[in-house]
Short mmCIF file of C-alpha atoms in Angstrom, two decimals:
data_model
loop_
_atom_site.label_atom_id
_atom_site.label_comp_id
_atom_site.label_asym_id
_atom_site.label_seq_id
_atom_site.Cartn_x
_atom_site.Cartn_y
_atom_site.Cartn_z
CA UNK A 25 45.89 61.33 177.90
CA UNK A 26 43.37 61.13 175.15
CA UNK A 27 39.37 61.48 176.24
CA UNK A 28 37.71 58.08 176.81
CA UNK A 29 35.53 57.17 173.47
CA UNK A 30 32.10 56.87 174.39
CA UNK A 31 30.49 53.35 174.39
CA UNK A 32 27.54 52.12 172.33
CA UNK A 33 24.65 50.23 174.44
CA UNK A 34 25.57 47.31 172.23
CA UNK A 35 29.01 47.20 173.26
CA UNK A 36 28.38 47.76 176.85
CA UNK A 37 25.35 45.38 177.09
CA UNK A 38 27.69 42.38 175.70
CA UNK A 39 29.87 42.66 178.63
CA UNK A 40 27.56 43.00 181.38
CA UNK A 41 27.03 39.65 183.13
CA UNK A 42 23.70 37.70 182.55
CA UNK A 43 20.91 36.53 183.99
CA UNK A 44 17.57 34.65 182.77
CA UNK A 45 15.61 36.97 181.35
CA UNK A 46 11.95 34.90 182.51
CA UNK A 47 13.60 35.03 186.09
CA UNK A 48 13.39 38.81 186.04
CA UNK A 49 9.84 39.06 184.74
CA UNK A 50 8.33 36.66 187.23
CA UNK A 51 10.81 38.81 189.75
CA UNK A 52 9.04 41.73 188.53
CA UNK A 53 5.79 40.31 188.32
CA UNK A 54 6.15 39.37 192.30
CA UNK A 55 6.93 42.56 193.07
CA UNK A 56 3.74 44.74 191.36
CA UNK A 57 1.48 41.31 192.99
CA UNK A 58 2.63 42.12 196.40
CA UNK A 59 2.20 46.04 195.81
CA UNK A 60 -1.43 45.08 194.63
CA UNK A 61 -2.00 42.92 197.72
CA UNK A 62 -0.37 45.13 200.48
CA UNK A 63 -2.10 48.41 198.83
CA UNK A 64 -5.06 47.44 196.89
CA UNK A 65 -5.04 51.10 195.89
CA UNK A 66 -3.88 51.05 191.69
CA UNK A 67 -2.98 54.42 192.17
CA UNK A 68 -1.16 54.03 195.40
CA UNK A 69 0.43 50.97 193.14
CA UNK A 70 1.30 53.47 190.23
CA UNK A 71 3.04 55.54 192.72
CA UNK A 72 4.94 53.18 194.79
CA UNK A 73 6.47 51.70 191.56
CA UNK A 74 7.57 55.51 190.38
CA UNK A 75 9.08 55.67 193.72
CA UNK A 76 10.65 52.51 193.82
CA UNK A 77 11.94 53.49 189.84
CA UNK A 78 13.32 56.39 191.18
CA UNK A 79 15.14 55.02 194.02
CA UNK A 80 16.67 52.88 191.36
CA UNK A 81 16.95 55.92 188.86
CA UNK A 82 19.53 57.67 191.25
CA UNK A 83 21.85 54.96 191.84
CA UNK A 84 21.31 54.04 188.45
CA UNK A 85 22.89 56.95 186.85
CA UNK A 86 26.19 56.99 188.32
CA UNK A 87 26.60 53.11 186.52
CA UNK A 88 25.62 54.54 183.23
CA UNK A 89 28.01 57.14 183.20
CA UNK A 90 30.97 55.51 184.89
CA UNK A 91 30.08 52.48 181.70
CA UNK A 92 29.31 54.67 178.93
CA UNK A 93 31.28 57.42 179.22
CA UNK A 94 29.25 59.50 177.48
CA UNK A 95 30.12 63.26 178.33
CA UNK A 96 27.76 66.02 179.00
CA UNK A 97 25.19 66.39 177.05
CA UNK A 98 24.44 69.87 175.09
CA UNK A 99 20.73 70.27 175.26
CA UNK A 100 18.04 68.06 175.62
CA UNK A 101 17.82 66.83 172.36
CA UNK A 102 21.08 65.12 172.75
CA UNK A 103 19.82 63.50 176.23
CA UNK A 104 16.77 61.95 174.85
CA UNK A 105 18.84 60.26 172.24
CA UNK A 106 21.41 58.69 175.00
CA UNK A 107 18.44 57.78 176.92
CA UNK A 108 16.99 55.76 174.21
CA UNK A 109 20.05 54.95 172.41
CA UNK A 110 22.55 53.67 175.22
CA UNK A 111 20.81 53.77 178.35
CA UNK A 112 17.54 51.23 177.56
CA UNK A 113 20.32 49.19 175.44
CA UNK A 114 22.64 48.68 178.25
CA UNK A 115 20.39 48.30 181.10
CA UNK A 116 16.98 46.52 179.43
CA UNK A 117 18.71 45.29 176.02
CA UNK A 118 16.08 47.09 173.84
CA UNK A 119 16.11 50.12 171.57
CA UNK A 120 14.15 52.99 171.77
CA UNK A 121 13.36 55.71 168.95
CA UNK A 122 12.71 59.40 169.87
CA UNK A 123 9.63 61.16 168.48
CA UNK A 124 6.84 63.48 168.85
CA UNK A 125 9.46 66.46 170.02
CA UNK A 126 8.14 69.53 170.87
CA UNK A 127 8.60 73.59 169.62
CA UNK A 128 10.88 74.20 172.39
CA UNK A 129 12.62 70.91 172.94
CA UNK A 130 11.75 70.31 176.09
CA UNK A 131 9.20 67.54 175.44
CA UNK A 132 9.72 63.75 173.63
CA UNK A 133 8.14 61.06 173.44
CA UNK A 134 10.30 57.69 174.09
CA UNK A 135 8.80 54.54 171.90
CA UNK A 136 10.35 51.05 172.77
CA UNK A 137 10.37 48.54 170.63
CA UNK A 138 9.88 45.75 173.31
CA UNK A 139 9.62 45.21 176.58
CA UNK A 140 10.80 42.25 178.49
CA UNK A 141 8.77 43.62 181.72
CA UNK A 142 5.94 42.24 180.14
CA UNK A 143 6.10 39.32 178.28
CA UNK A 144 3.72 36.69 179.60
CA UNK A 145 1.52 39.79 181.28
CA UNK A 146 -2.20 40.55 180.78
CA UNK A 147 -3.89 42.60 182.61
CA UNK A 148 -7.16 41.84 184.11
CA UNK A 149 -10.12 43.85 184.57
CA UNK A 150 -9.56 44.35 188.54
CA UNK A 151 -6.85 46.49 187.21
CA UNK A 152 -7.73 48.73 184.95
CA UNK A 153 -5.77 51.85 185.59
CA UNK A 154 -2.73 49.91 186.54
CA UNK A 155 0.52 51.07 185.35
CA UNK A 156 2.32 47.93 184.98
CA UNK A 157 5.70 49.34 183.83
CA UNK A 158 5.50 52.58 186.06
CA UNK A 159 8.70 51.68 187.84
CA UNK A 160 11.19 52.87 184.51
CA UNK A 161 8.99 56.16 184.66
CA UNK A 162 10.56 56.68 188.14
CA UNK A 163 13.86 55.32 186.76
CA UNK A 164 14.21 57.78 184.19
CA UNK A 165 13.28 60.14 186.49
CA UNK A 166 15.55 59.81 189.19
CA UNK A 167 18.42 59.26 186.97
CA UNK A 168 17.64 62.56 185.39
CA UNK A 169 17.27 64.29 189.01
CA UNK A 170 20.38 63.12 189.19
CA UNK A 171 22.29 65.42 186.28
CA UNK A 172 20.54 68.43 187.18
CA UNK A 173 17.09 67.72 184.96
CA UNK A 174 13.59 67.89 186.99
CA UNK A 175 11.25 65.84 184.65
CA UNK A 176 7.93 64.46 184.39
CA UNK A 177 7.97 61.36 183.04
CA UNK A 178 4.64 59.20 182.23
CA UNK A 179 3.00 56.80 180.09
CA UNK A 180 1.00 58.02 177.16
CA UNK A 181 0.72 54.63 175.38
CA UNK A 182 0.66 51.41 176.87
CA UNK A 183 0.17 47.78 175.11
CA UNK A 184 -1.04 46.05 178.34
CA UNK A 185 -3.99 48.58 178.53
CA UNK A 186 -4.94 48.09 174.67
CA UNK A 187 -2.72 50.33 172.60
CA UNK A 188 0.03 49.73 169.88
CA UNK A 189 3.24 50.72 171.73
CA UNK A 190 4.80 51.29 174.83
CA UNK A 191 5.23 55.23 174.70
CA UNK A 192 6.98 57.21 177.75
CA UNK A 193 6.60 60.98 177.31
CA UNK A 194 9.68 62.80 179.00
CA UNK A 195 8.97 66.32 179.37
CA UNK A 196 11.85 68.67 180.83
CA UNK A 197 10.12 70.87 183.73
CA UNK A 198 13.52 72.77 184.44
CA UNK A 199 17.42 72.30 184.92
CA UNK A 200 18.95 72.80 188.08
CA UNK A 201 22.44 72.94 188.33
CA UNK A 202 24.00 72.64 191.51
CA UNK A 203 23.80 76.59 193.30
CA UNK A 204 26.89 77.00 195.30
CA UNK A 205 26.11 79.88 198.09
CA UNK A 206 28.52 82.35 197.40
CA UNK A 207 25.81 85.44 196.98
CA UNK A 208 26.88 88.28 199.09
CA UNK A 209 23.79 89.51 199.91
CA UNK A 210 23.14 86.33 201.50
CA UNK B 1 57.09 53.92 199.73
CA UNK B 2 53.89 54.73 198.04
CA UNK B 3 52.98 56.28 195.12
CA UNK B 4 49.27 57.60 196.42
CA UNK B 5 49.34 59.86 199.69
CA UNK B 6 45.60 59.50 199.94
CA UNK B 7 42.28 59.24 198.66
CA UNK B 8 39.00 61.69 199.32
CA UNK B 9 35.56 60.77 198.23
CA UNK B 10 33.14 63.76 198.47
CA UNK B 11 29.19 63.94 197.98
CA UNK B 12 27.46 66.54 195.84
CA UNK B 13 26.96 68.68 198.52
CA UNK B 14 30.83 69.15 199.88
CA UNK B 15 30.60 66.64 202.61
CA UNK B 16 32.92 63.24 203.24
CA UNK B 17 31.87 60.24 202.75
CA UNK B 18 35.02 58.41 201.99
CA UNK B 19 39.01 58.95 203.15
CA UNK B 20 41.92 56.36 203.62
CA UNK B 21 45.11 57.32 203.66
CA UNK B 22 48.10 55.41 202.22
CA UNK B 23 51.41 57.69 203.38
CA UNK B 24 53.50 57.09 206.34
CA UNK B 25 52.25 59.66 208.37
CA UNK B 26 49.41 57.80 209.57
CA UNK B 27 45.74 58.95 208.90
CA UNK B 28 44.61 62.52 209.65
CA UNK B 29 42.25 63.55 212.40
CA UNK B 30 38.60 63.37 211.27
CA UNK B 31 37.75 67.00 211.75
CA UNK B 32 40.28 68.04 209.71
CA UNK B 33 39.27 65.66 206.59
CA UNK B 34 35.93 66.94 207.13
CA UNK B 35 37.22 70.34 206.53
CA UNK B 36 40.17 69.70 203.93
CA UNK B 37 37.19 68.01 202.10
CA UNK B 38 34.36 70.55 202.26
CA UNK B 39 37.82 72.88 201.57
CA UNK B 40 38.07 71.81 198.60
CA UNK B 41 34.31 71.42 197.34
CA UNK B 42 34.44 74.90 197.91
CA UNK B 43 37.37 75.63 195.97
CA UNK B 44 36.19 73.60 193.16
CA UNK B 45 33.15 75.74 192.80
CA UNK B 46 35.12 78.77 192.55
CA UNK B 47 37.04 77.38 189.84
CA UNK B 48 34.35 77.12 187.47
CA UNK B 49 32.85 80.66 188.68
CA UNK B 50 36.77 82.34 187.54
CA UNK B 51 36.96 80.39 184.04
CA UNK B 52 36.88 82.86 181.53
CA UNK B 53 35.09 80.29 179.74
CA UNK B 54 31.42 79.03 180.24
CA UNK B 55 31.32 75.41 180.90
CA UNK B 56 34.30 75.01 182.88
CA UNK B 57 34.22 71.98 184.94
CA UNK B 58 36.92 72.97 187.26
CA UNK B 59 40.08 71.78 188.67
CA UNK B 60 41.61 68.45 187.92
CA UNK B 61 44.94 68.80 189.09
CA UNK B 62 46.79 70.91 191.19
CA UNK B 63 50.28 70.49 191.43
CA UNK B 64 52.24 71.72 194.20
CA UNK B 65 56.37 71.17 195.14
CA UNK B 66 55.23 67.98 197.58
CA UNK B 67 52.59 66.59 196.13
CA UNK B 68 50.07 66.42 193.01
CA UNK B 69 46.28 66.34 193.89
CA UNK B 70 44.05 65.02 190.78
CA UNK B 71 40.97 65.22 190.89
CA UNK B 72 37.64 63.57 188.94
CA UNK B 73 34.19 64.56 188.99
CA UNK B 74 31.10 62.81 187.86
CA UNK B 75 28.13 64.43 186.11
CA UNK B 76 26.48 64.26 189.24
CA UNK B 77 28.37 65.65 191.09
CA UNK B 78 30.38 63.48 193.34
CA UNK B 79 33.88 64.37 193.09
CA UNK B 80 36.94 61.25 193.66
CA UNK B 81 40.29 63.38 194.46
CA UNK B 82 43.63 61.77 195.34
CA UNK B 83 46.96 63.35 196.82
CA UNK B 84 49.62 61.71 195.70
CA UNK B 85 53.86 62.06 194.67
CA UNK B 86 54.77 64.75 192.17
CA UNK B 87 54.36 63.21 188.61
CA UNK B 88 52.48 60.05 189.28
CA UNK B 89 51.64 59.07 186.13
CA UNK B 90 47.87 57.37 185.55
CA UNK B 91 45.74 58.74 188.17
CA UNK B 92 43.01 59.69 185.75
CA UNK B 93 42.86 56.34 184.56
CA UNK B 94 42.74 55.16 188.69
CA UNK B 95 40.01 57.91 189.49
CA UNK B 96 37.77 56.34 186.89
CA UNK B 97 38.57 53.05 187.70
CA UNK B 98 37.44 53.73 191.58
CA UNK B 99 34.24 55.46 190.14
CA UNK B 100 33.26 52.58 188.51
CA UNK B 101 34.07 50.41 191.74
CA UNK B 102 31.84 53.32 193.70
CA UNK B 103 28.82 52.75 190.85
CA UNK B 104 29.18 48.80 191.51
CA UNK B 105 30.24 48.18 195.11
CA UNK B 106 28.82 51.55 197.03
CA UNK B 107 25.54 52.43 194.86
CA UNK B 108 24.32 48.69 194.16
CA UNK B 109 24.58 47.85 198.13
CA UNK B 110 20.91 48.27 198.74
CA UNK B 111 21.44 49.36 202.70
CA UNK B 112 23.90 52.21 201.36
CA UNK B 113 22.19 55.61 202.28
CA UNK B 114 22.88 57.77 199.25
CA UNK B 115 25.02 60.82 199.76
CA UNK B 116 25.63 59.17 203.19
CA UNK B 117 29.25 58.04 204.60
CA UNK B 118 31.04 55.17 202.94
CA UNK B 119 30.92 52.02 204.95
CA UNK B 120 30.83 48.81 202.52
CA UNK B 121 33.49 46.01 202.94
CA UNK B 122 33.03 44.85 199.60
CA UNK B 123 34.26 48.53 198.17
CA UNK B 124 37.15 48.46 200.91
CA UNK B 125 38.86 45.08 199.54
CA UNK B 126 38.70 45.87 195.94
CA UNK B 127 39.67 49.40 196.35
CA UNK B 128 42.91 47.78 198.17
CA UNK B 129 43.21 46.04 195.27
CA UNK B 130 42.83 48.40 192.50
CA UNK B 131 45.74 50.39 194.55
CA UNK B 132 47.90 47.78 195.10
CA UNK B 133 47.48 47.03 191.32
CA UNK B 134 48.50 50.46 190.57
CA UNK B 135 51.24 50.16 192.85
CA UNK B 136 52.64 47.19 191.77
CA UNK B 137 52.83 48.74 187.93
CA UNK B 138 54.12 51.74 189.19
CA UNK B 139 57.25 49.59 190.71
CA UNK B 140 57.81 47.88 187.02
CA UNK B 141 58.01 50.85 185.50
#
């Protein structure tokens, strides 16, 4: 039986069933208000959204591969590129380019070039500090966690606090592949 | 007469979290699926460790004079195994086809406790149908 052909992010994302896209930035809108009002706390804001991203991330995953078929990737490199080639195409229906790669490979830098999280958003001056979009942070995370790949993920440039892009830095911390206990000394 | 004997879901870390059986002798005592399951997470493992290869990523079908057992695992980790008649053809094809119904009907239930038994209706009925679909195109053959 031949190998299933991996999928572009176009392909996939024209087959997916839609919704408004305004419907899903006021949903997402409603949802960092509410943080804001229960928790007042930006940080404790910033983190809830990573949390809630990575409680996402890790179901997340399992769609993406089970749509994509993309097979296992061979270093880091290649995982970035997926990320930012299929994954934001099929589940956000933008494009991201890889940059700002490190000596060893372990760090990127993902750029998109839009994000429908924000359209319509400004941020006011009660919430400076606010990471609006922190919730694909923990997205990329989890879904990461997920294939063996602790990461940090964060924001390093971000147009609703006055810069020119929306730039996620993925750094690779280590990979853990699943340790089965068969050590004898154990 | 059916083509599948049964069908095992297993988590990352060995244990059950999904089994229905389809053969006519009647579904097995829960202990022992519990065990046949973390059985075969087990023996799994050891596959890759004997591959005189790096990178194996282990068995995917055993065949044996009674039955064929194929089995598909994801990237992370959760493996989808099915026993079924000797030379049933297109259980790959089936395995990936109840992944994806997993990824939809299992993962996107928001009250579905990750890595945590299988209880969702909505992956029950079209899992019945995805078999009986297979079944059905088995017979025309």
């Amino acid at each position: 039986m031949a190998p299933a052909v991996p999928r572009s992010g176009d392909a996939i994302f024209a087959n997916v069933e839609r919704v408004n896209a305004e419907l899903f930035t006021l949903t997402y809108g409603a949802i960092v208000r509410q943080l804001l009002t229960d928790l007042e706390e930006v940080e404790e804001v910033n983190k809830q959204l990573d949390q809630m991203g990575y409680n996402i991330g890790i179901r997340l995953i399992d769609e993406f591969l089970a749509k994509s078929n993309v097979t296992r990737c061979v270093d880091f490199r290649e995982t970035a590129e997926v990320i930012a080639k299929v994954g934001f195409k099929m589940f956000l229906g933008v494009t991201a380019s890889v940059t700002n790669w490190d000596t060893e490979g372990t760090c990127c830098s993902l750029i998109l070039d839009d994000n429908p999280l924000v359209d319509f958003v400004e941020l006011p001056d009660t919430c400076q500090g606010l990471y609006y979009c922190n919730i694909l942070s923990g997205v990329v995370r989890g879904a990461l966690e997920m294939v063996s790949m602790k990461t940090k993920v964060t924001w390093v440039r971000d147009m609703l606090r006055g810069d020119d892009a929306f730039e996620l830095q993925v750094k690779l911390l280590k990979q853990v592949p699943e340790e089965y206990p068969y050590k004898d000394d154990e | 007469m059916a083509a599948i004997y049964s069908l095992y879901i297993i988590n990352k870390s060995g244990g059950l979290i999904f089994y229905k059986d389809y053969g006519l002798q009647g579904r097995m005592d829960t202990n022992d699926s519990l065990r046949l399951a973390s059985l075969w997470h087990s023996m799994h493992a050891i596959s890759q460790q004997l591959s005189p290869i790096p990178g194996c990523a282990g068995i995917e079908l055993l065949e044996a004079d009674t039955f064929d057992l194929h089995c598909f695992q994801s990237l992370t980790g959760t493996k989808f195994f099915v026993v079924s008649e000797p030379g049933t053809q297109n259980m790959e094809n089936l395995l990936k086809h109840i992944y994806e119904l997993y990824t939809d009907y299992v993962l996107k239930n928001p009250f579905y406790e990750m890595e945590m038994p299988i209880r969702c209706e909505l992956f029950d009925i079209n899992l019945a149908q995805a078999i009986q679909k297979d079944r059905v195109s088995y017979l025309g053959r």
